[in-house]
Structure formats: structure tokens, C-alpha cells
CSV table of C-alpha atoms in Angstrom, one decimal:
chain,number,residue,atom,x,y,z
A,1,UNK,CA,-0.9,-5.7,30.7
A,2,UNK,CA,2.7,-5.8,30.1
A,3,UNK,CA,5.9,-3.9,31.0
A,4,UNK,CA,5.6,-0.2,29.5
A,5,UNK,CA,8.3,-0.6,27.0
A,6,UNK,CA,8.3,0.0,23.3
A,7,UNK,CA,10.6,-0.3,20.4
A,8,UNK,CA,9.7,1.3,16.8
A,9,UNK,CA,11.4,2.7,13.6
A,10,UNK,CA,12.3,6.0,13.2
A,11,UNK,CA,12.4,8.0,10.2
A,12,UNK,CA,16.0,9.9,10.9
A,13,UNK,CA,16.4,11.7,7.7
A,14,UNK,CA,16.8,10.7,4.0
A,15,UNK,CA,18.4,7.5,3.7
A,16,UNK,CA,18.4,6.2,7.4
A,17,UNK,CA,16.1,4.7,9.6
A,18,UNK,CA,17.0,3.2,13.2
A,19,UNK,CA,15.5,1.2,15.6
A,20,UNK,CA,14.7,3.0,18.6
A,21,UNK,CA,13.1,3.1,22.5
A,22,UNK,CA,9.7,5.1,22.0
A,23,UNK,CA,6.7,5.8,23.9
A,24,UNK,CA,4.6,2.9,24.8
A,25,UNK,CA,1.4,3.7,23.5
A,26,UNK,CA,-2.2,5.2,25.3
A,27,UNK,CA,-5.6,5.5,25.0
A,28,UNK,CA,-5.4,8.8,24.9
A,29,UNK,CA,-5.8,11.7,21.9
A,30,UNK,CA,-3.5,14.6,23.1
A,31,UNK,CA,-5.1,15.3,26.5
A,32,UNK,CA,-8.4,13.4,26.0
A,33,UNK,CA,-9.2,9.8,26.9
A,34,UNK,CA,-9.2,7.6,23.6
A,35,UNK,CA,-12.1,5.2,24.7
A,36,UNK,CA,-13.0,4.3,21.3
A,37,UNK,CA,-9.3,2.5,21.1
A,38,UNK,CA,-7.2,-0.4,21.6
A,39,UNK,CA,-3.4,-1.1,22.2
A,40,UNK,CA,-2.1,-3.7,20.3
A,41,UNK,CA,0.7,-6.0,20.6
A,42,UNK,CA,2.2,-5.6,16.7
A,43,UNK,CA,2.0,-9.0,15.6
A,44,UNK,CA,3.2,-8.1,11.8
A,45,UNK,CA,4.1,-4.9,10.2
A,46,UNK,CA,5.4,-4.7,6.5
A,47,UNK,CA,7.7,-2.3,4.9
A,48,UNK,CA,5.8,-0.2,2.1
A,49,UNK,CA,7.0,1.3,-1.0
A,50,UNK,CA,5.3,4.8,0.3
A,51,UNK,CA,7.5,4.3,3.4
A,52,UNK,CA,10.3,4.2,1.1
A,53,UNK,CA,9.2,7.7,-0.4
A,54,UNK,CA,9.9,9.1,3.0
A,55,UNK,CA,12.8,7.9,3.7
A,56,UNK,CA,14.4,8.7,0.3
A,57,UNK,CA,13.9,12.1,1.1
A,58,UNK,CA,11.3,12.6,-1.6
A,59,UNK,CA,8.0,13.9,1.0
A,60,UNK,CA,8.1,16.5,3.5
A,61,UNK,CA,8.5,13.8,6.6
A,62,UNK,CA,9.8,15.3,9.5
A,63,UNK,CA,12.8,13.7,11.1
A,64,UNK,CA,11.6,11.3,14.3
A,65,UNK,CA,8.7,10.4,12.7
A,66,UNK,CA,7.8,6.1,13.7
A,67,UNK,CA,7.1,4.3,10.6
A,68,UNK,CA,4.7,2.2,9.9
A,69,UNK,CA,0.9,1.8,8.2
A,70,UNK,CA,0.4,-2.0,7.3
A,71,UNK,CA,-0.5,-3.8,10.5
A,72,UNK,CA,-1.8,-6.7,12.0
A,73,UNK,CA,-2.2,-7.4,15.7
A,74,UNK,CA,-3.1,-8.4,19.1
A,75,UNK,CA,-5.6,-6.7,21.3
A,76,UNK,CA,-4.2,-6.2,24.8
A,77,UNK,CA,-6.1,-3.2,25.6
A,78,UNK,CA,-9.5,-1.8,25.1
A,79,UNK,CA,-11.3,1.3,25.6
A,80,UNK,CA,-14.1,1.4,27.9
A,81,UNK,CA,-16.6,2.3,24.8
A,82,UNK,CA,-14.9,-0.6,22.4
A,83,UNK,CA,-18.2,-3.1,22.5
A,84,UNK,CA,-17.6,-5.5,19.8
A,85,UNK,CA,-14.0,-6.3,20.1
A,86,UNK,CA,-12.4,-8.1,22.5
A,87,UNK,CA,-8.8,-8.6,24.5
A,88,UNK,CA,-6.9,-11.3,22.6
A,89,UNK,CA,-8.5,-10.4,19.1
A,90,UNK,CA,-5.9,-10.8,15.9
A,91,UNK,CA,-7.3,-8.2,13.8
A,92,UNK,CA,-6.0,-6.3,10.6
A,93,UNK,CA,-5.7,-2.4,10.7
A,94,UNK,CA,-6.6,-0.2,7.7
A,95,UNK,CA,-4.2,1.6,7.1
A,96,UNK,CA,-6.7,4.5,6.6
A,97,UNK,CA,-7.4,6.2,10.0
A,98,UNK,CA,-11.6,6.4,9.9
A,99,UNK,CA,-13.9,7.9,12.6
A,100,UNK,CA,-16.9,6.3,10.8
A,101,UNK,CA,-19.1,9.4,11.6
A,102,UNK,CA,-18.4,11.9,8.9
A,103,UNK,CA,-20.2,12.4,5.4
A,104,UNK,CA,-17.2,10.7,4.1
A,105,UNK,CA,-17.0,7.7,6.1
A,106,UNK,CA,-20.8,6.8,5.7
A,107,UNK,CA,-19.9,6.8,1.9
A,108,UNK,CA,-17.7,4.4,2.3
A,109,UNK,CA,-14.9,6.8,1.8
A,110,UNK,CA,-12.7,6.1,4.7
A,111,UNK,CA,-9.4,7.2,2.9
A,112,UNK,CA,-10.4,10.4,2.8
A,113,UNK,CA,-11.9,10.9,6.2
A,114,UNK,CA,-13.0,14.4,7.6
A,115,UNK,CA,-12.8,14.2,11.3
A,116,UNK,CA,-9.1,12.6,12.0
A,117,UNK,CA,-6.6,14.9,10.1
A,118,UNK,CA,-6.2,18.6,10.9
A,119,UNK,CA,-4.3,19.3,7.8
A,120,UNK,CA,-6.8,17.7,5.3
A,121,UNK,CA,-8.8,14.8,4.2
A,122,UNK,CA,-7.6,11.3,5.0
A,123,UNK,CA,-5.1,10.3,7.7
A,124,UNK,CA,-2.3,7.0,8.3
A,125,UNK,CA,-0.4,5.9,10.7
A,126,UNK,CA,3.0,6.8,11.1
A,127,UNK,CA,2.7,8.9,7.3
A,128,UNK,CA,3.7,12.1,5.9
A,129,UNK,CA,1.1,15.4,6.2
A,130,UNK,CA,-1.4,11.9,7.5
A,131,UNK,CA,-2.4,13.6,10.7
A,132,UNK,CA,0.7,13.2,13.1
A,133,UNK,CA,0.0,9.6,13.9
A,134,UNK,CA,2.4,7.3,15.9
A,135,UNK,CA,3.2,4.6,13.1
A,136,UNK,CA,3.1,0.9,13.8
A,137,UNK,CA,6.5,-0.6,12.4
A,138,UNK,CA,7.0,-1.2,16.3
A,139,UNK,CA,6.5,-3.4,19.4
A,140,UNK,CA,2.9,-1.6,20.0
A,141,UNK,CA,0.7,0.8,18.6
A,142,UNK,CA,-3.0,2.7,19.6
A,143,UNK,CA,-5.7,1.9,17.2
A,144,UNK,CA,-8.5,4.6,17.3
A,145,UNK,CA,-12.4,4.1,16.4
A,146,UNK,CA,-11.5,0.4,16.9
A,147,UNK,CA,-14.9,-1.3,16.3
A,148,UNK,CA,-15.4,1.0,13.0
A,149,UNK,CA,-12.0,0.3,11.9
A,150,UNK,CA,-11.0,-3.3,12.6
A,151,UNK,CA,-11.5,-6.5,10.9
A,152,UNK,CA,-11.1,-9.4,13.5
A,153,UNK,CA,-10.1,-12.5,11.9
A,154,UNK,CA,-12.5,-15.1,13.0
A,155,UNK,CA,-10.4,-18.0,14.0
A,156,UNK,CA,-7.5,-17.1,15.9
A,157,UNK,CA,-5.3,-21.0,14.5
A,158,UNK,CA,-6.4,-20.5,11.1
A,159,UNK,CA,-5.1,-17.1,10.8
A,160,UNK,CA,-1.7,-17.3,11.9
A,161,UNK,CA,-1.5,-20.3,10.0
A,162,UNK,CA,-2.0,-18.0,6.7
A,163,UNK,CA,-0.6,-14.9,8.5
A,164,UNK,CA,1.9,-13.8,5.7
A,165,UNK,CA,-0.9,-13.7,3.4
A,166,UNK,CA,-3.5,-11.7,5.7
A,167,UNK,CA,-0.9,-9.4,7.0
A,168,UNK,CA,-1.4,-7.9,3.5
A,169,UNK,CA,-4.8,-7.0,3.7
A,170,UNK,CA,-3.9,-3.6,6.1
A,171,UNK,CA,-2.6,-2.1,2.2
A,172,UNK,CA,-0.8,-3.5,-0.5
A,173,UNK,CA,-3.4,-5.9,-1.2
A,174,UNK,CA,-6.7,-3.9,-1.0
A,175,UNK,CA,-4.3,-1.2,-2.7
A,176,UNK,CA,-4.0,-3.4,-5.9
A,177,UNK,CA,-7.1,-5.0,-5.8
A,178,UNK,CA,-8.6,-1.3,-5.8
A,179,UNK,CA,-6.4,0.0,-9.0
A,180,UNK,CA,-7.8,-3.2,-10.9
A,181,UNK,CA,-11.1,-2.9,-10.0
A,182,UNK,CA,-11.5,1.0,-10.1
A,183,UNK,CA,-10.0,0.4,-13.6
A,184,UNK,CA,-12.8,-2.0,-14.8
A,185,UNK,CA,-10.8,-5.2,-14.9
A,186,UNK,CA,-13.3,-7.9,-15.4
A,187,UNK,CA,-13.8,-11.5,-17.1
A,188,UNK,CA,-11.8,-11.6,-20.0
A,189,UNK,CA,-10.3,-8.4,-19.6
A,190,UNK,CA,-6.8,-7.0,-20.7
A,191,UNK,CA,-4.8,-5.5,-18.3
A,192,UNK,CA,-1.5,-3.4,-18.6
A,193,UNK,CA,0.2,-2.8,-15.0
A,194,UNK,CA,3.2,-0.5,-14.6
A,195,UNK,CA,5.3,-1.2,-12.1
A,196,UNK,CA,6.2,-4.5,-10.5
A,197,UNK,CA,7.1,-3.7,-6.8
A,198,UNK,CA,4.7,-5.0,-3.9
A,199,UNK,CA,1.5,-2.7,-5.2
A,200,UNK,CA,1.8,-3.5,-8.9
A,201,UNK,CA,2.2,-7.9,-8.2
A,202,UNK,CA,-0.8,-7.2,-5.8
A,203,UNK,CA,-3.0,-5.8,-8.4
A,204,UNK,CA,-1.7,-8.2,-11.2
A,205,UNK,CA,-3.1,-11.1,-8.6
A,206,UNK,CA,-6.5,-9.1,-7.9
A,207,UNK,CA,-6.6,-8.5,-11.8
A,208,UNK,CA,-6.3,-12.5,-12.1
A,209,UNK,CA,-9.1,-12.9,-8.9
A,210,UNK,CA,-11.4,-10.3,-10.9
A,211,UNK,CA,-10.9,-12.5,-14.4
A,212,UNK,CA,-8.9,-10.8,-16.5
A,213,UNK,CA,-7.8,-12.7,-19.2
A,214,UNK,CA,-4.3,-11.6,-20.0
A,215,UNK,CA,-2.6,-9.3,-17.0
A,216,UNK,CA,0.9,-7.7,-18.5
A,217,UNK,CA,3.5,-6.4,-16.0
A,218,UNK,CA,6.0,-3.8,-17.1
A,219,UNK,CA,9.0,-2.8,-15.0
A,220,UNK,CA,13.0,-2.0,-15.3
A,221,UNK,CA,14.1,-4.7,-13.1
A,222,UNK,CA,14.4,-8.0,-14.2
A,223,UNK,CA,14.3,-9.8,-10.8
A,224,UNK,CA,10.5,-8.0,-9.9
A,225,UNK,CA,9.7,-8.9,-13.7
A,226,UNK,CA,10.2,-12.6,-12.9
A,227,UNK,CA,8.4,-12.5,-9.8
A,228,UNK,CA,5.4,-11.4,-11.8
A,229,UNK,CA,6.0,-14.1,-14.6
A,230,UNK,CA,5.8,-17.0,-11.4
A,231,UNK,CA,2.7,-16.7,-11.2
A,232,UNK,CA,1.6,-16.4,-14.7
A,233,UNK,CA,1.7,-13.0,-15.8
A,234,UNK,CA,2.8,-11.7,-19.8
A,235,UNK,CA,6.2,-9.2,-18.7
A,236,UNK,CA,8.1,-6.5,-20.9
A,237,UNK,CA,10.9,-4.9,-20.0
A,238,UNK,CA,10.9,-1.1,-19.9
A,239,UNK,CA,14.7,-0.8,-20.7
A,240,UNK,CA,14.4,-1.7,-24.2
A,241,UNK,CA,14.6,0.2,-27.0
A,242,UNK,CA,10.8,0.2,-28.3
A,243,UNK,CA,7.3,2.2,-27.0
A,244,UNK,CA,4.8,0.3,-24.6
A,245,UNK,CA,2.3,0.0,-27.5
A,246,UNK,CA,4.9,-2.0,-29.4
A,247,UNK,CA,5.8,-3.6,-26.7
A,248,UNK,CA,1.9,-4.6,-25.9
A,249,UNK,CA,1.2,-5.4,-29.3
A,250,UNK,CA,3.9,-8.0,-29.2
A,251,UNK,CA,2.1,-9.8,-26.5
A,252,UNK,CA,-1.6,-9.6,-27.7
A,253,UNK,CA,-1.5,-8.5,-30.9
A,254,UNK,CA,-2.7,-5.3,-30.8
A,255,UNK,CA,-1.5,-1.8,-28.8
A,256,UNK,CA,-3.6,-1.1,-26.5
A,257,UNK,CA,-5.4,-3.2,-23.6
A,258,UNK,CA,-8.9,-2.8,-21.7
A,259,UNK,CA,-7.6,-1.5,-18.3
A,260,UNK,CA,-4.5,0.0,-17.1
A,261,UNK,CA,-3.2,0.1,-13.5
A,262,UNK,CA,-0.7,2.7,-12.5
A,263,UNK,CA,1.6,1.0,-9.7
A,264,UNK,CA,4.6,3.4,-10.1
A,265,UNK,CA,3.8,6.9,-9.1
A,266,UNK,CA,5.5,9.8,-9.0
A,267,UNK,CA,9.4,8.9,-9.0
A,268,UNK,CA,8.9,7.3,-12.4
A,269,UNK,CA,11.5,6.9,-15.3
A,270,UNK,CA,12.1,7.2,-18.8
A,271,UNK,CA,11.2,4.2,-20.6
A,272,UNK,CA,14.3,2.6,-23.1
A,273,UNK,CA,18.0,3.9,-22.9
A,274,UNK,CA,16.9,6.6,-20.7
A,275,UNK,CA,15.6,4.5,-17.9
A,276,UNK,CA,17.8,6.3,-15.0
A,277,UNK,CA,15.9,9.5,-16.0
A,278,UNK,CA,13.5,10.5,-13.7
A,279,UNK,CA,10.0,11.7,-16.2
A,280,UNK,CA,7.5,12.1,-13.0
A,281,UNK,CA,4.3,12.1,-15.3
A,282,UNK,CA,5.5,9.2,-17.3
A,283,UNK,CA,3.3,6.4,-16.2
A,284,UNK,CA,0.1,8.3,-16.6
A,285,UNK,CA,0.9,9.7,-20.1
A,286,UNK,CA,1.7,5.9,-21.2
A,287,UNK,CA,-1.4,5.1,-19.6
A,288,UNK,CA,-3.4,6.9,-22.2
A,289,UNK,CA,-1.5,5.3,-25.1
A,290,UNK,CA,-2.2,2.1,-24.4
A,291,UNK,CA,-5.9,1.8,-22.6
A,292,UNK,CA,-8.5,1.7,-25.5
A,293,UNK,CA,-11.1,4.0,-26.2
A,294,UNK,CA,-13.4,3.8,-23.2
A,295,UNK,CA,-11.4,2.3,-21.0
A,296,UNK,CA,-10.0,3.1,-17.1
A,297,UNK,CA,-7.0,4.2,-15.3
A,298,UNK,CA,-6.5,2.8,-12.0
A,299,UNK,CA,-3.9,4.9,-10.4
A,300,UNK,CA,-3.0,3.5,-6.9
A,301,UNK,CA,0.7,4.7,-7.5
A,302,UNK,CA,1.5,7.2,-4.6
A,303,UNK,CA,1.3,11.1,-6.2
A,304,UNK,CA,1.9,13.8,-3.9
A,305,UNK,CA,1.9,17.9,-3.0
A,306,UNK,CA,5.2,18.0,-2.2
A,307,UNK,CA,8.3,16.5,-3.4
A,308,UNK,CA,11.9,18.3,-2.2
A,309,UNK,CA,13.9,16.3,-4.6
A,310,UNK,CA,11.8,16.5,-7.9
A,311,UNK,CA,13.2,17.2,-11.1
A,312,UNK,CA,12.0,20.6,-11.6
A,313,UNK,CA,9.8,23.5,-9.9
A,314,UNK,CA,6.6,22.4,-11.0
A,315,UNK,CA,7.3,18.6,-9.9
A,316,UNK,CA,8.1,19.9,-6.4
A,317,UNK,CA,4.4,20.8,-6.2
A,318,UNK,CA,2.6,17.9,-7.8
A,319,UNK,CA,2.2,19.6,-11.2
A,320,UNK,CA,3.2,17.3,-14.0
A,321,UNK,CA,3.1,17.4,-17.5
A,322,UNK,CA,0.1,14.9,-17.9
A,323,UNK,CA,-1.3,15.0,-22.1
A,324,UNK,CA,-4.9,15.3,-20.6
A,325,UNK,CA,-6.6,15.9,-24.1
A,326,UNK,CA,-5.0,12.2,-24.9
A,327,UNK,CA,-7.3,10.9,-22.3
A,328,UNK,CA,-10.1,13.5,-23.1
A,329,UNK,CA,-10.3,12.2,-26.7
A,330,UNK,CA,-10.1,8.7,-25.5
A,331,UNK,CA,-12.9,9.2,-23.0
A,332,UNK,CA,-11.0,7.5,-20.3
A,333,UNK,CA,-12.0,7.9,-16.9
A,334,UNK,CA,-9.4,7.8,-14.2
A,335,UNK,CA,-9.3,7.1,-10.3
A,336,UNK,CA,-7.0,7.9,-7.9
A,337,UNK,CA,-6.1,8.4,-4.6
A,338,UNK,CA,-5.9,6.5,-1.4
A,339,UNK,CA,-7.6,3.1,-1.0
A,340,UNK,CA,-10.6,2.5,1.2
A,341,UNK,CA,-9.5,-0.3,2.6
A,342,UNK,CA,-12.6,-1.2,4.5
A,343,UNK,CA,-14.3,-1.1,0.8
A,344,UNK,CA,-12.3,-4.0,0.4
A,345,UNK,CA,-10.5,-6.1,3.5
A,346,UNK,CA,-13.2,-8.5,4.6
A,347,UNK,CA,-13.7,-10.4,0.6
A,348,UNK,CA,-9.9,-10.2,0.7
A,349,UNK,CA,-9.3,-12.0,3.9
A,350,UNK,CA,-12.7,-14.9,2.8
A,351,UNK,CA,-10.6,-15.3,-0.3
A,352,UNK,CA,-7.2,-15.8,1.5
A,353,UNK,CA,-9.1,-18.2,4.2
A,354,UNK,CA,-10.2,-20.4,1.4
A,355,UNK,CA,-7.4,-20.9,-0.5
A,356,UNK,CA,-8.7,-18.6,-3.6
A,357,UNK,CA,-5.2,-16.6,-3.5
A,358,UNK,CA,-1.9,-16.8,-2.8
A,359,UNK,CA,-1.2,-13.2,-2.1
A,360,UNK,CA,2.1,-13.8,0.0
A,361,UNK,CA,3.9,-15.7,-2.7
A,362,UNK,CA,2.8,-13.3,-5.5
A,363,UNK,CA,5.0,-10.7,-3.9
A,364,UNK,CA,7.5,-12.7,-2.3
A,365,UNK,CA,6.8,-12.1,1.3
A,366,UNK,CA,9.9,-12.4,3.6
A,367,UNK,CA,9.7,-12.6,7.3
A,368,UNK,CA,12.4,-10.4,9.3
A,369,UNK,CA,12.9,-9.3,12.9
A,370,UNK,CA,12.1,-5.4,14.3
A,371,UNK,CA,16.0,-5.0,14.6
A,372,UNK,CA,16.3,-6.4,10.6
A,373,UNK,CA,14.3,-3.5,9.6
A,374,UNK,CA,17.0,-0.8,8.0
A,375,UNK,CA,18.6,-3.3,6.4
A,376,UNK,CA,15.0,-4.2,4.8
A,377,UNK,CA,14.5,-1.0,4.1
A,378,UNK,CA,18.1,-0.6,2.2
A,379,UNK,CA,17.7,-3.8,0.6
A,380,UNK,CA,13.8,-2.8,-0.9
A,381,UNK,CA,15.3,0.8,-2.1
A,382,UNK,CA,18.1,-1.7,-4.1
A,383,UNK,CA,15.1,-3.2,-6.0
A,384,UNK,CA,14.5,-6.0,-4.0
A,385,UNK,CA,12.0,-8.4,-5.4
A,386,UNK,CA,10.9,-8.7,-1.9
A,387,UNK,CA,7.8,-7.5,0.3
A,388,UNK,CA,9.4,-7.4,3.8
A,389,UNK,CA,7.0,-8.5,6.9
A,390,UNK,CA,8.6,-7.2,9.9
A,391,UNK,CA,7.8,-9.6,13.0
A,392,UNK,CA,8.7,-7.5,15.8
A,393,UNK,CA,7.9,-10.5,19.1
A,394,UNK,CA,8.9,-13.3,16.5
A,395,UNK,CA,5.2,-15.1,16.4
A,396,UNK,CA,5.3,-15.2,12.8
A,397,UNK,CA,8.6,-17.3,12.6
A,398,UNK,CA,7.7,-18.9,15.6
């Protein structure tokens, strides 16, 4: 076991995050014994667009909070009741928090698990009104229910060979894989993505794993736009002067596509010359226009209860001006919230392992130290076409 020291980010209040000293972890749930967890020694921990919500100041996050859901690590520690997991393990953590014992959980619904958040369904690590959990953008973190929640890579060389790539499968991977599947992308499909950040290149790859036959991107910055065109998605750019329809039709033809994948979320923007405007229910209303008849709406894109710095009363409280009867009179069907990861992480990692995706270079993985981390953070809320991979011992670079 080593030294009793930790380091982690720490959410200080909109705009800044520092590196600080914090409590090594325990197997331990306030005053009980946690024998169903493990400590791990962080291997890799990414920086996530919903991070980025918090520490814009647009969620409720306390000040203090440690950052930090997408992780991947080394098991130096285990419970006494952890039977199928081992000390030494490289495993992946969903970022969902699961118990694996409520109705919920044996549905396969671990996102919205009933046992492991006070406050309401579905907990995280390190995450706004998530349950209080210690995050893991840090040295160490506790990992509860460990043989219900981890996925142990099988070969210890191989996978740190491929790291950058697996190190996605704790989210942003099984996130956008889950808005193009829950939207009904399949062989030959059609597939309209908003949004062009880490999520939205994630579920244009998945929607190119699944078969679709033409994925577009859309997006206001013309550096994530070209990061979606590498690897051989259609792009339009939201700052122009014309309506998504036209802007589809341009690319296939006609103005609408199969399947649409929400990637944005609730700090959306006008689309054209009024692309600094914030239009919260933006993304979903365009949604509607362009997904045909019959078709889905994945919507993976991060909506929540309570935002300080909406535009207006009834954005502060999650109520936006969606044109529901659009989608009634479509009869589209629409899916949201939080990934199951576990629905997903194991045929994610087999496709990584043999060479069926290259998730890491679709979104531009870059590698950076514990004490890089605010300037990764200010650097993603500049646009970035970058998904940071924080390496907090330096195994990855090393």
C-alpha cells in the first residue's frame, strides 16, 4: 500500500479549478466499512464537457467539490467481499455509480440507480446533485460495488498499449455510441449530429461502427468541424446564414435525415448571425425539423434542473421552449438521459482491442499531467478541438 497522500482537482467556483492536497481515499461509506470496494491508483482521467458545465458556473456545484467521472485504473486495494477482482487489475469505471441490487440496476438501468443517491435517481463521481461522491480527476479514488461495476481489461500489455482509446470507454464513448444507437442509427442510415465537442465526434464514430451511411456533423467552430471531417464525416457550419434543413439538403439531397443525435445540450446557440445567443431549447427544436417521419432523437447532450446562469426564469429550472406537437405529428420518439454505461463498455472495449475503431483519434485525445489540468480545462472552454486525458503518475506518457 502506498504513502497516504492524494492530489485531485477542485471545483473552486465558476471559472477556476486548482490542483490540490485531498483526502486519500477509504473503504469506507460515511461511518460504515465499504467492503464491496477498491482504491485505485488513477491511471487516466479525462476532462468532460459536463465538467465544464460546473465549472462555468452554469449547475448548482458547490465550491470544493473534486472533479472527475471518466476513469481508468489500478487496483491497489480491495474490499474483503470484492471476489472477482484482483490487486493489480487495470479496469475502466462507469461513470454511473451502480449497486447492482435495485429494480433499476437488474434492468440494466444503472444510470439511474435507486440505492446510491439520496437526492434522486442515478449517481457520478465527483458530479453535481450525483450523490456527494469524491471525483476521480486525482492521484486515487474509492470505487464502490466493484465487481458489479468494473470492466477489467483482460490483458494488462495490450491495454496500455491502446490506453488513450480505452480510457474513453468510462463515458464519452459509450455516451455517443448510446445517442446513435437509442436514435435507431443502423446500416445505411442517415445521421444528423449537433454538436462536435468530445460526445458529438464519439457518436459520429459509433454512428459509422453501427453503419450509417452518411453521418453529418454540425457545429460553430471550425477547428471541431475539421476534426469530424478527418475521419470522414459530411460538416456544415452553424454560423451561416441558412436553416439546418437547407443546410442538410445541400449534403444529401433532401432536408431531413433518418436519426438525429443531440450532442449540445442545454447552453446551446442561435444558429446563423446570432450564433453568440444563447436559445437553450435550440438543438431539440432543430431536431424535429430535420429527423423524418418516424424517426429518433438521441439526446445524450447534458439537460439539467437547475441552471443559475440561464437566459430566463424558466431556463433556470429546466423548462424550455421545446415545439413538442412538431415531434408529436412526426411520431418521433425521443431518449434521453444518462448513459448506462455497463449496457455498453465491454463491445466497446472488444472493438477497440481489435482494431475496429479508432476512438482516440476521432476526438483528438491529448495526454497531460494532474498539474496541466486548469489550463486543460481553460483551454477546452476556448473551443479546443481537443479531448484532454489527464495522466496523473505519468504511465500513459511513460
Amino acid at each position: 500500500m502506498c504513502s497516504a497522500s492524494n492530489r485531485g482537482v477542485v471545483y473552486m467556483g465558476p471559472g477556476h479549478v486548482e490542483v490540490q492536497s485531498i483526502a486519500f481515499p477509504e473503504l469506507a461509506l460515511g461511518k460504515r466499512k465499504c467492503s464491496h470496494g477498491v482504491i485505485l491508483k488513477v491511471v487516466s482521467t479525462n476532462i468532460c464537457g459536463s465538467d465544464q458545465h460546473m465549472v462555468r458556473g452554469r449547475t448548482t456545484a458547490p465550491e470544493g467539490l473534486v472533479l472527475g467521472h471518466e476513469i481508468t485504473g489500478e487496483i491497489i486495494e480491495c474490499g474483503s467481499d470484492v471476489e472477482f477482482l484482483t490487486v493489480g487489475d487495470l479496469v475502466s469505471v462507469p461513470f454511473n455509480i451502480a449497486c447492482g441490487r435495485c429494480r433499476n440496476c437488474k434492468e440494466g438501468q444503472t444510470g439511474i440507480c435507486l440505492q446510491v443517491n439520496p437526492a434522486r435517481p442515478g449517481a457520478a463521481y465527483g458530479y453535481v446533485d450525483m450523490g456527494g461522491w469524491v471525483g476521480g480527476q486525482s492521484e486515487y479514488v474509492m470505487v464502490p460495488y466493484a465487481d458489479f461495476n468494473l470492466l477489467k481489461f483482460p490483458d494488462r500489455d495490450q491495454a496500455m498499449d491502446k490506453i488513450r482509446d480505452l480510457t474513453l470507454l468510462s463515458d464519452i464513448f459509450p455516451t455517443g455510441f448510446h445517442g446513435a444507437a437509442t436514435a435507431g442509427v443502423g446500416p445505411g442510415s442517415t445521421v444528423y449530429i449537433a454538436g462536435a465537442g468530445p460526445v458529438g465526434l464519439a457518436a459520429a464514430v459509433s454512428a459509422q461502427l453501427l453503419g450509417a451511411a452518411c453521418v453529418i456533423v454540425g457545429d460553430m467552430n471550425p477547428a471541431r468541424l475539421e476534426q469530424a471531417h478527418s475521419f470522414g464525416c459530411e460538416t456544415i457550419d452553424l454560423r451561416q446564414d441558412a436553416t439546418v434543413p437547407e443546410l442538410i439538403e445541400q449534403v444529401l439531397g433532401v432536408p431531413e435525415v433518418d436519426a438525429g443525435v443531440d450532442c449540445v445540450g442545454f447552453e446551446a446557440r442561435c444558429h446563423g448571425c446570432n450564433h453568440h445567443q444563447e436559445q437553450p431549447a435550440t438543438v431539440l427544436n432543430t431536431m424535429m425539423e430535420v429527423t423524418r417521419a418516424g424517426g429518433g432523437v438521441g439526446i445524450p447532450g447534458l439537460y439539467v434542473t437547475g441552471d443559475p446562469g440561464a437566459v430566463d426564469d424558466a431556463a433556470k429550472m429546466g423548462q424550455l421552449g421545446v415545439r413538442i406537437g412538431l415531434g408529436w405529428a412526426k411520431s418521433h420518439y425521443f431518449y434521453t438521459g444518462q448513459c448506462p454505461v455497463m449496457k455498453y463498455h465491454r463491445q466497446l472495449m472488444q472493438a477497440i482491442l481489435w482494431d475496429k475503431v479508432n476512438i482516440a483519434d476521432a476526438v483528438n485525445v491529448q495526454v497531460i499531467s494532474l498539474d496541466d489540468a486548469p489550463n486543460g480545462y481553460a483551454d477546452f472552454d476556448e473551443g479546443a478541438a481537443t479531448k484532454y486525458v489527464i495522466d496523473p503518475h505519468g504511465v500513459v506518457a511513460a
